[in-house]
mmCIF file of C-alpha atoms and ligand atoms in Angstrom:
data_model
loop_
_atom_site.group_PDB
_atom_site.id
_atom_site.type_symbol
_atom_site.label_atom_id
_atom_site.label_comp_id
_atom_site.label_asym_id
_atom_site.label_seq_id
_atom_site.Cartn_x
_atom_site.Cartn_y
_atom_site.Cartn_z
ATOM 1 C CA UNK A 1 18.480 57.003 -40.970
ATOM 2 C CA UNK A 2 19.761 56.184 -44.386
ATOM 3 C CA UNK A 3 20.752 52.611 -45.055
ATOM 4 C CA UNK A 4 22.104 53.554 -48.443
ATOM 5 C CA UNK A 5 25.516 54.963 -49.129
ATOM 6 C CA UNK A 6 25.649 58.405 -47.706
ATOM 7 C CA UNK A 7 27.772 61.273 -48.904
ATOM 8 C CA UNK A 8 27.617 64.749 -47.643
ATOM 9 C CA UNK A 9 29.889 67.471 -48.770
ATOM 10 C CA UNK A 10 30.664 71.095 -49.314
ATOM 11 C CA UNK A 11 31.437 71.772 -52.953
ATOM 12 C CA UNK A 12 33.771 74.559 -53.878
ATOM 13 C CA UNK A 13 34.739 74.730 -57.462
ATOM 14 C CA UNK A 14 36.672 77.071 -59.696
ATOM 15 C CA UNK A 15 36.591 79.812 -57.058
ATOM 16 C CA UNK A 16 32.776 79.677 -57.127
ATOM 17 C CA UNK A 17 31.471 78.995 -53.658
ATOM 18 C CA UNK A 18 28.520 76.680 -53.757
ATOM 19 C CA UNK A 19 26.208 76.312 -50.856
ATOM 20 C CA UNK A 20 26.705 73.117 -48.927
ATOM 21 C CA UNK A 21 24.321 70.312 -49.708
ATOM 22 C CA UNK A 22 23.926 66.771 -48.469
ATOM 23 C CA UNK A 23 23.819 64.045 -51.065
ATOM 24 C CA UNK A 24 22.343 60.670 -50.210
ATOM 25 C CA UNK A 25 22.616 57.905 -52.768
ATOM 26 C CA UNK A 26 20.313 54.936 -52.186
ATOM 27 C CA UNK A 27 19.809 51.739 -54.143
ATOM 28 C CA UNK A 28 16.559 52.397 -55.978
ATOM 29 C CA UNK A 29 13.112 54.081 -56.044
ATOM 30 C CA UNK A 30 11.779 51.952 -53.198
ATOM 31 C CA UNK A 31 14.729 52.738 -50.915
ATOM 32 C CA UNK A 32 14.410 56.383 -51.889
ATOM 33 C CA UNK A 33 10.713 56.565 -51.015
ATOM 34 C CA UNK A 34 11.411 54.956 -47.632
ATOM 35 C CA UNK A 35 14.287 57.313 -46.869
ATOM 36 C CA UNK A 36 12.143 60.276 -47.866
ATOM 37 C CA UNK A 37 9.211 59.051 -45.741
ATOM 38 C CA UNK A 38 11.508 58.771 -42.721
ATOM 39 C CA UNK A 39 12.750 62.294 -43.279
ATOM 40 C CA UNK A 40 9.281 63.760 -43.834
ATOM 41 C CA UNK A 41 7.915 62.260 -40.639
ATOM 42 C CA UNK A 42 10.942 63.327 -38.598
ATOM 43 C CA UNK A 43 10.838 66.902 -39.910
ATOM 44 C CA UNK A 44 7.058 67.032 -39.355
ATOM 45 C CA UNK A 45 7.314 65.898 -35.750
ATOM 46 C CA UNK A 46 10.130 68.343 -35.017
ATOM 47 C CA UNK A 47 8.186 71.223 -36.587
ATOM 48 C CA UNK A 48 5.078 70.518 -34.525
ATOM 49 C CA UNK A 49 7.180 70.185 -31.348
ATOM 50 C CA UNK A 50 8.838 73.520 -32.156
ATOM 51 C CA UNK A 51 5.993 75.579 -33.618
ATOM 52 C CA UNK A 52 2.779 73.616 -33.223
ATOM 53 C CA UNK A 53 2.402 73.000 -36.959
ATOM 54 C CA UNK A 54 4.107 71.560 -40.025
ATOM 55 C CA UNK A 55 4.141 73.301 -43.407
ATOM 56 C CA UNK A 56 5.099 71.356 -46.520
ATOM 57 C CA UNK A 57 5.086 72.061 -50.261
ATOM 58 C CA UNK A 58 4.662 68.932 -52.380
ATOM 59 C CA UNK A 59 6.298 68.267 -55.715
ATOM 60 C CA UNK A 60 4.477 66.880 -58.709
ATOM 61 C CA UNK A 61 5.501 64.593 -61.531
ATOM 62 C CA UNK A 62 5.931 60.819 -61.087
ATOM 63 C CA UNK A 63 8.902 60.500 -58.698
ATOM 64 C CA UNK A 64 7.055 61.353 -55.418
ATOM 65 C CA UNK A 65 4.110 58.987 -56.047
ATOM 66 C CA UNK A 66 5.735 56.109 -54.122
ATOM 67 C CA UNK A 67 6.579 58.415 -51.232
ATOM 68 C CA UNK A 68 2.984 59.702 -51.025
ATOM 69 C CA UNK A 69 1.649 56.154 -51.031
ATOM 70 C CA UNK A 70 4.058 55.227 -48.238
ATOM 71 C CA UNK A 71 3.043 58.250 -46.145
ATOM 72 C CA UNK A 72 -0.600 57.211 -46.505
ATOM 73 C CA UNK A 73 0.109 53.832 -44.902
ATOM 74 C CA UNK A 74 1.450 52.578 -41.606
ATOM 75 C CA UNK A 75 3.687 53.400 -39.838
ATOM 76 C CA UNK A 76 3.868 56.879 -41.388
ATOM 77 C CA UNK A 77 0.161 57.688 -41.497
ATOM 78 C CA UNK A 78 0.126 57.447 -37.686
ATOM 79 C CA UNK A 79 3.453 59.216 -37.240
ATOM 80 C CA UNK A 80 2.616 62.322 -39.259
ATOM 81 C CA UNK A 81 0.689 65.071 -37.401
ATOM 82 C CA UNK A 82 -2.057 65.515 -40.049
ATOM 83 C CA UNK A 83 -4.198 67.796 -37.855
ATOM 84 C CA UNK A 84 -1.286 70.245 -37.565
ATOM 85 C CA UNK A 85 -0.096 69.920 -41.170
ATOM 86 C CA UNK A 86 -0.579 72.481 -43.955
ATOM 87 C CA UNK A 87 -0.054 71.108 -47.459
ATOM 88 C CA UNK A 88 0.866 73.358 -50.372
ATOM 89 C CA UNK A 89 2.293 72.663 -53.853
ATOM 90 C CA UNK A 90 5.524 73.784 -55.466
ATOM 91 C CA UNK A 91 3.871 74.037 -58.850
ATOM 92 C CA UNK A 92 0.861 73.045 -60.883
ATOM 93 C CA UNK A 93 -0.049 72.355 -64.485
ATOM 94 C CA UNK A 94 -2.800 74.405 -66.148
ATOM 95 C CA UNK A 95 -5.376 71.646 -65.802
ATOM 96 C CA UNK A 96 -8.449 70.977 -63.622
ATOM 97 C CA UNK A 97 -7.858 69.070 -60.339
ATOM 98 C CA UNK A 98 -9.433 65.914 -61.783
ATOM 99 C CA UNK A 99 -7.130 65.842 -64.793
ATOM 100 C CA UNK A 100 -4.563 62.986 -64.941
ATOM 101 C CA UNK A 101 -1.831 65.637 -65.288
ATOM 102 C CA UNK A 102 -2.861 67.477 -62.115
ATOM 103 C CA UNK A 103 -0.211 67.488 -59.382
ATOM 104 C CA UNK A 104 -2.986 68.112 -56.882
ATOM 105 C CA UNK A 105 -4.985 65.213 -58.299
ATOM 106 C CA UNK A 106 -2.031 62.854 -57.992
ATOM 107 C CA UNK A 107 -1.360 63.797 -54.351
ATOM 108 C CA UNK A 108 -5.067 63.608 -53.524
ATOM 109 C CA UNK A 109 -5.385 60.071 -54.878
ATOM 110 C CA UNK A 110 -2.097 58.701 -53.486
ATOM 111 C CA UNK A 111 -2.092 60.494 -50.112
ATOM 112 C CA UNK A 112 -4.598 63.181 -49.099
ATOM 113 C CA UNK A 113 -7.769 61.108 -49.555
ATOM 114 C CA UNK A 114 -6.235 58.420 -47.347
ATOM 115 C CA UNK A 115 -5.124 60.425 -44.291
ATOM 116 C CA UNK A 116 -7.062 62.498 -41.725
ATOM 117 C CA UNK A 117 -5.961 65.936 -42.881
ATOM 118 C CA UNK A 118 -8.575 68.691 -42.441
ATOM 119 C CA UNK A 119 -9.788 70.047 -45.809
ATOM 120 C CA UNK A 120 -8.881 73.612 -44.877
ATOM 121 C CA UNK A 121 -5.237 72.532 -44.463
ATOM 122 C CA UNK A 122 -4.965 71.497 -48.114
ATOM 123 C CA UNK A 123 -3.989 74.527 -50.209
ATOM 124 C CA UNK A 124 -4.477 73.796 -53.888
ATOM 125 C CA UNK A 125 -3.177 76.008 -56.715
ATOM 126 C CA UNK A 126 -6.160 76.922 -58.887
ATOM 127 C CA UNK A 127 -4.255 76.444 -62.110
ATOM 128 C CA UNK A 128 -7.299 75.476 -64.195
ATOM 129 C CA UNK A 129 -8.506 79.063 -64.289
ATOM 130 C CA UNK A 130 -8.160 81.411 -67.249
ATOM 131 C CA UNK A 131 -6.313 84.119 -65.324
ATOM 132 C CA UNK A 132 -3.261 82.348 -63.923
ATOM 133 C CA UNK A 133 -1.661 85.622 -62.862
ATOM 134 C CA UNK A 134 -4.639 86.073 -60.546
ATOM 135 C CA UNK A 135 -4.355 82.443 -59.373
ATOM 136 C CA UNK A 136 -0.688 83.064 -58.557
ATOM 137 C CA UNK A 137 -1.475 86.227 -56.582
ATOM 138 C CA UNK A 138 -4.255 84.478 -54.704
ATOM 139 C CA UNK A 139 -1.905 81.646 -53.830
ATOM 140 C CA UNK A 140 0.609 84.159 -52.476
ATOM 141 C CA UNK A 141 -2.193 85.634 -50.360
ATOM 142 C CA UNK A 142 -3.123 82.159 -49.098
ATOM 143 C CA UNK A 143 0.478 81.410 -48.137
ATOM 144 C CA UNK A 144 0.719 84.805 -46.438
ATOM 145 C CA UNK A 145 -2.459 84.215 -44.436
ATOM 146 C CA UNK A 146 -1.360 80.762 -43.222
ATOM 147 C CA UNK A 147 2.048 82.146 -42.179
ATOM 148 C CA UNK A 148 0.444 85.370 -40.878
ATOM 149 C CA UNK A 149 2.844 87.588 -42.836
ATOM 150 C CA UNK A 150 2.222 90.400 -45.346
ATOM 151 C CA UNK A 151 1.996 89.012 -48.909
ATOM 152 C CA UNK A 152 4.415 91.570 -50.268
ATOM 153 C CA UNK A 153 7.176 91.191 -47.680
ATOM 154 C CA UNK A 154 9.957 88.656 -47.370
ATOM 155 C CA UNK A 155 8.744 85.145 -48.148
ATOM 156 C CA UNK A 156 7.959 82.887 -45.170
ATOM 157 C CA UNK A 157 9.847 79.688 -44.427
ATOM 158 C CA UNK A 158 8.248 76.337 -45.186
ATOM 159 C CA UNK A 159 9.408 73.540 -42.902
ATOM 160 C CA UNK A 160 9.893 71.265 -45.893
ATOM 161 C CA UNK A 161 9.770 71.685 -49.650
ATOM 162 C CA UNK A 162 9.927 68.634 -51.915
ATOM 163 C CA UNK A 163 11.381 69.148 -55.370
ATOM 164 C CA UNK A 164 12.043 67.005 -58.404
ATOM 165 C CA UNK A 165 14.473 67.382 -61.275
ATOM 166 C CA UNK A 166 13.573 67.274 -64.943
ATOM 167 C CA UNK A 167 15.956 65.797 -67.552
ATOM 168 C CA UNK A 168 16.439 69.398 -68.739
ATOM 169 C CA UNK A 169 17.480 70.643 -65.308
ATOM 170 C CA UNK A 170 14.140 72.225 -64.410
ATOM 171 C CA UNK A 171 12.627 72.044 -60.934
ATOM 172 C CA UNK A 172 9.098 72.931 -59.797
ATOM 173 C CA UNK A 173 7.951 74.751 -62.959
ATOM 174 C CA UNK A 174 11.134 76.760 -63.264
ATOM 175 C CA UNK A 175 12.099 75.713 -66.778
ATOM 176 C CA UNK A 176 15.289 76.706 -68.649
ATOM 177 C CA UNK A 177 15.208 80.127 -70.289
ATOM 178 C CA UNK A 178 11.769 81.040 -68.945
ATOM 179 C CA UNK A 179 10.700 84.236 -67.216
ATOM 180 C CA UNK A 180 10.014 82.785 -63.765
ATOM 181 C CA UNK A 181 13.655 81.825 -63.187
ATOM 182 C CA UNK A 182 14.553 85.529 -63.136
ATOM 183 C CA UNK A 183 11.973 86.412 -60.490
ATOM 184 C CA UNK A 184 13.595 87.977 -57.433
ATOM 185 C CA UNK A 185 10.619 89.180 -55.342
ATOM 186 C CA UNK A 186 7.344 87.374 -56.059
ATOM 187 C CA UNK A 187 6.648 84.106 -54.248
ATOM 188 C CA UNK A 188 4.319 82.553 -56.822
ATOM 189 C CA UNK A 189 4.006 83.356 -60.527
ATOM 190 C CA UNK A 190 2.424 82.163 -63.744
ATOM 191 C CA UNK A 191 5.207 80.857 -65.995
ATOM 192 C CA UNK A 192 4.790 80.370 -69.723
ATOM 193 C CA UNK A 193 6.784 77.329 -70.909
ATOM 194 C CA UNK A 194 7.205 77.546 -74.703
ATOM 195 C CA UNK A 195 8.516 74.001 -75.073
ATOM 196 C CA UNK A 196 5.320 72.711 -73.455
ATOM 197 C CA UNK A 197 3.258 75.369 -75.206
ATOM 198 C CA UNK A 198 1.572 75.820 -71.872
ATOM 199 C CA UNK A 199 1.491 77.909 -68.721
ATOM 200 C CA UNK A 200 2.267 76.683 -65.218
ATOM 201 C CA UNK A 201 1.881 78.196 -61.753
ATOM 202 C CA UNK A 202 5.022 77.847 -59.695
ATOM 203 C CA UNK A 203 6.737 78.858 -56.494
ATOM 204 C CA UNK A 204 9.793 80.966 -57.239
ATOM 205 C CA UNK A 205 13.424 80.783 -56.091
ATOM 206 C CA UNK A 206 12.954 83.510 -53.419
ATOM 207 C CA UNK A 207 10.391 81.439 -51.481
ATOM 208 C CA UNK A 208 11.920 78.041 -52.276
ATOM 209 C CA UNK A 209 15.236 79.277 -50.861
ATOM 210 C CA UNK A 210 13.583 80.400 -47.639
ATOM 211 C CA UNK A 211 12.672 76.841 -46.685
ATOM 212 C CA UNK A 212 14.121 75.198 -43.560
ATOM 213 C CA UNK A 213 14.697 72.029 -45.610
ATOM 214 C CA UNK A 214 14.612 71.512 -49.362
ATOM 215 C CA UNK A 215 14.543 67.824 -50.278
ATOM 216 C CA UNK A 216 15.205 66.896 -53.911
ATOM 217 C CA UNK A 217 13.983 63.446 -54.939
ATOM 218 C CA UNK A 218 15.637 62.151 -58.101
ATOM 219 C CA UNK A 219 15.464 58.672 -59.589
ATOM 220 C CA UNK A 220 16.377 56.986 -62.851
ATOM 221 C CA UNK A 221 19.190 56.961 -65.381
ATOM 222 C CA UNK A 222 17.351 59.527 -67.514
ATOM 223 C CA UNK A 223 18.171 62.120 -64.853
ATOM 224 C CA UNK A 224 21.884 61.250 -64.552
ATOM 225 C CA UNK A 225 23.257 63.844 -66.948
ATOM 226 C CA UNK A 226 21.068 66.654 -65.595
ATOM 227 C CA UNK A 227 22.034 65.758 -62.023
ATOM 228 C CA UNK A 228 25.717 65.696 -62.936
ATOM 229 C CA UNK A 229 25.435 69.065 -64.668
ATOM 230 C CA UNK A 230 23.499 70.639 -61.765
ATOM 231 C CA UNK A 231 25.842 69.367 -59.031
ATOM 232 C CA UNK A 232 29.196 69.130 -60.784
ATOM 233 C CA UNK A 233 28.880 71.433 -63.769
ATOM 234 C CA UNK A 234 29.553 75.170 -64.011
ATOM 235 C CA UNK A 235 26.985 77.511 -62.521
ATOM 236 C CA UNK A 236 24.417 78.295 -65.215
ATOM 237 C CA UNK A 237 20.945 78.578 -63.638
ATOM 238 C CA UNK A 238 19.471 79.999 -66.839
ATOM 239 C CA UNK A 239 20.154 76.630 -68.479
ATOM 240 C CA UNK A 240 19.872 74.552 -65.275
ATOM 241 C CA UNK A 241 17.240 76.196 -63.025
ATOM 242 C CA UNK A 242 17.688 73.576 -60.283
ATOM 243 C CA UNK A 243 20.963 75.408 -59.559
ATOM 244 C CA UNK A 244 18.856 78.348 -58.342
ATOM 245 C CA UNK A 245 17.959 76.296 -55.256
ATOM 246 C CA UNK A 246 20.377 77.437 -52.591
ATOM 247 C CA UNK A 247 18.531 77.830 -49.312
ATOM 248 C CA UNK A 248 19.577 81.047 -47.536
ATOM 249 C CA UNK A 249 19.935 79.351 -44.153
ATOM 250 C CA UNK A 250 18.130 76.042 -44.549
ATOM 251 C CA UNK A 251 19.268 72.542 -45.452
ATOM 252 C CA UNK A 252 19.612 71.387 -49.045
ATOM 253 C CA UNK A 253 19.334 67.622 -49.421
ATOM 254 C CA UNK A 254 19.650 65.632 -52.625
ATOM 255 C CA UNK A 255 18.182 62.167 -52.225
ATOM 256 C CA UNK A 256 18.920 60.205 -55.381
ATOM 257 C CA UNK A 257 19.050 56.605 -56.475
ATOM 258 C CA UNK A 258 22.081 54.846 -57.927
ATOM 259 C CA UNK A 259 20.806 55.112 -61.480
ATOM 260 C CA UNK A 260 20.425 58.889 -61.211
ATOM 261 C CA UNK A 261 23.830 59.170 -59.510
ATOM 262 C CA UNK A 262 25.494 57.186 -62.283
ATOM 263 C CA UNK A 263 27.457 60.109 -63.759
ATOM 264 C CA UNK A 264 28.388 61.909 -60.568
ATOM 265 C CA UNK A 265 32.060 62.156 -59.773
ATOM 266 C CA UNK A 266 33.242 59.868 -56.968
ATOM 267 C CA UNK A 267 31.442 60.776 -53.787
ATOM 268 C CA UNK A 268 33.052 58.408 -51.262
ATOM 269 C CA UNK A 269 33.554 60.309 -47.998
HETATM 270 C C1 6PG B 301 5.885 68.920 -62.376
HETATM 271 C C2 6PG B 301 6.917 68.906 -61.311
HETATM 272 C C3 6PG B 301 8.296 68.902 -61.915
HETATM 273 C C4 6PG B 301 8.830 67.511 -61.649
HETATM 274 C C5 6PG B 301 9.929 67.151 -62.623
HETATM 275 C C6 6PG B 301 10.339 65.709 -62.478
HETATM 276 O O1 6PG B 301 4.845 69.497 -62.212
HETATM 277 O O2 6PG B 301 6.140 68.268 -63.389
HETATM 278 O O3 6PG B 301 6.720 69.585 -60.225
HETATM 279 O O4 6PG B 301 9.166 69.845 -61.483
HETATM 280 O O5 6PG B 301 9.278 67.426 -60.335
HETATM 281 O O6 6PG B 301 9.427 67.367 -63.920
HETATM 282 O O7 6PG B 301 9.244 64.943 -62.869
HETATM 283 P P1 6PG B 301 9.228 63.343 -62.735
HETATM 284 O O8 6PG B 301 9.254 63.064 -61.284
HETATM 285 O O9 6PG B 301 7.962 62.947 -63.378
HETATM 286 O O10 6PG B 301 10.462 62.830 -63.434
#
């Protein structure tokens, strides 16, 4: 797997131990979507072989669109175990599912409407409602019921969580200097984002860090300085929330294209 340049490494810097991550640098968006599709299908098959089901949380924004389209077509649409797959979201905008800004809407159009996944395996965040605190609690309860765990206990472990990176260092809807980045117990919360003058519903660091695999997908030169700061800069999760993502025992993979990797220090292994 991985026909791009591969670099994996353990970063230790200034006495601060950083959790190991794998960094894969590929040529461009197309190569990235293909690499990600290969990984998704492999992780899905292994999860079903191990536990009889595959649980994934999708990311929103524009970067994963190509991946979702690829997964909806051959060979991936036949390779993924849709009947045994549960699809969740990492975050959602406060809009109805049919809105062009809806993360659910994007995944539905590019992937879910085109593959044989049972409707009751698609777990949408109801972020169009007035009471987003209630929507967040209900989403926690839905996660808990699928994983058959109490909603107030330790968060369960998703097989795979896809994440993106904003130019400001945010991931999911964990934006710099917002309340949700300080959450240490809840799995899902409403997060008010002043710079967007809007609320979001988002998974929190405690549940994101419980995942078996966290796969960041990052493309484009506009992400280069944020990526460099997150991976090479000092630890400052308040300013760079993507630094909060340090899986407790799972794998952390950064899959980025050359443009996004443009400012990273030399990675040759
Ligand atoms: C969202 C996302 C968010 C996204 C980044 C990157 O709802 O916007 O979940 O965290 O991943 O903003 O977005 P792009 O892929 O559009 O650059």
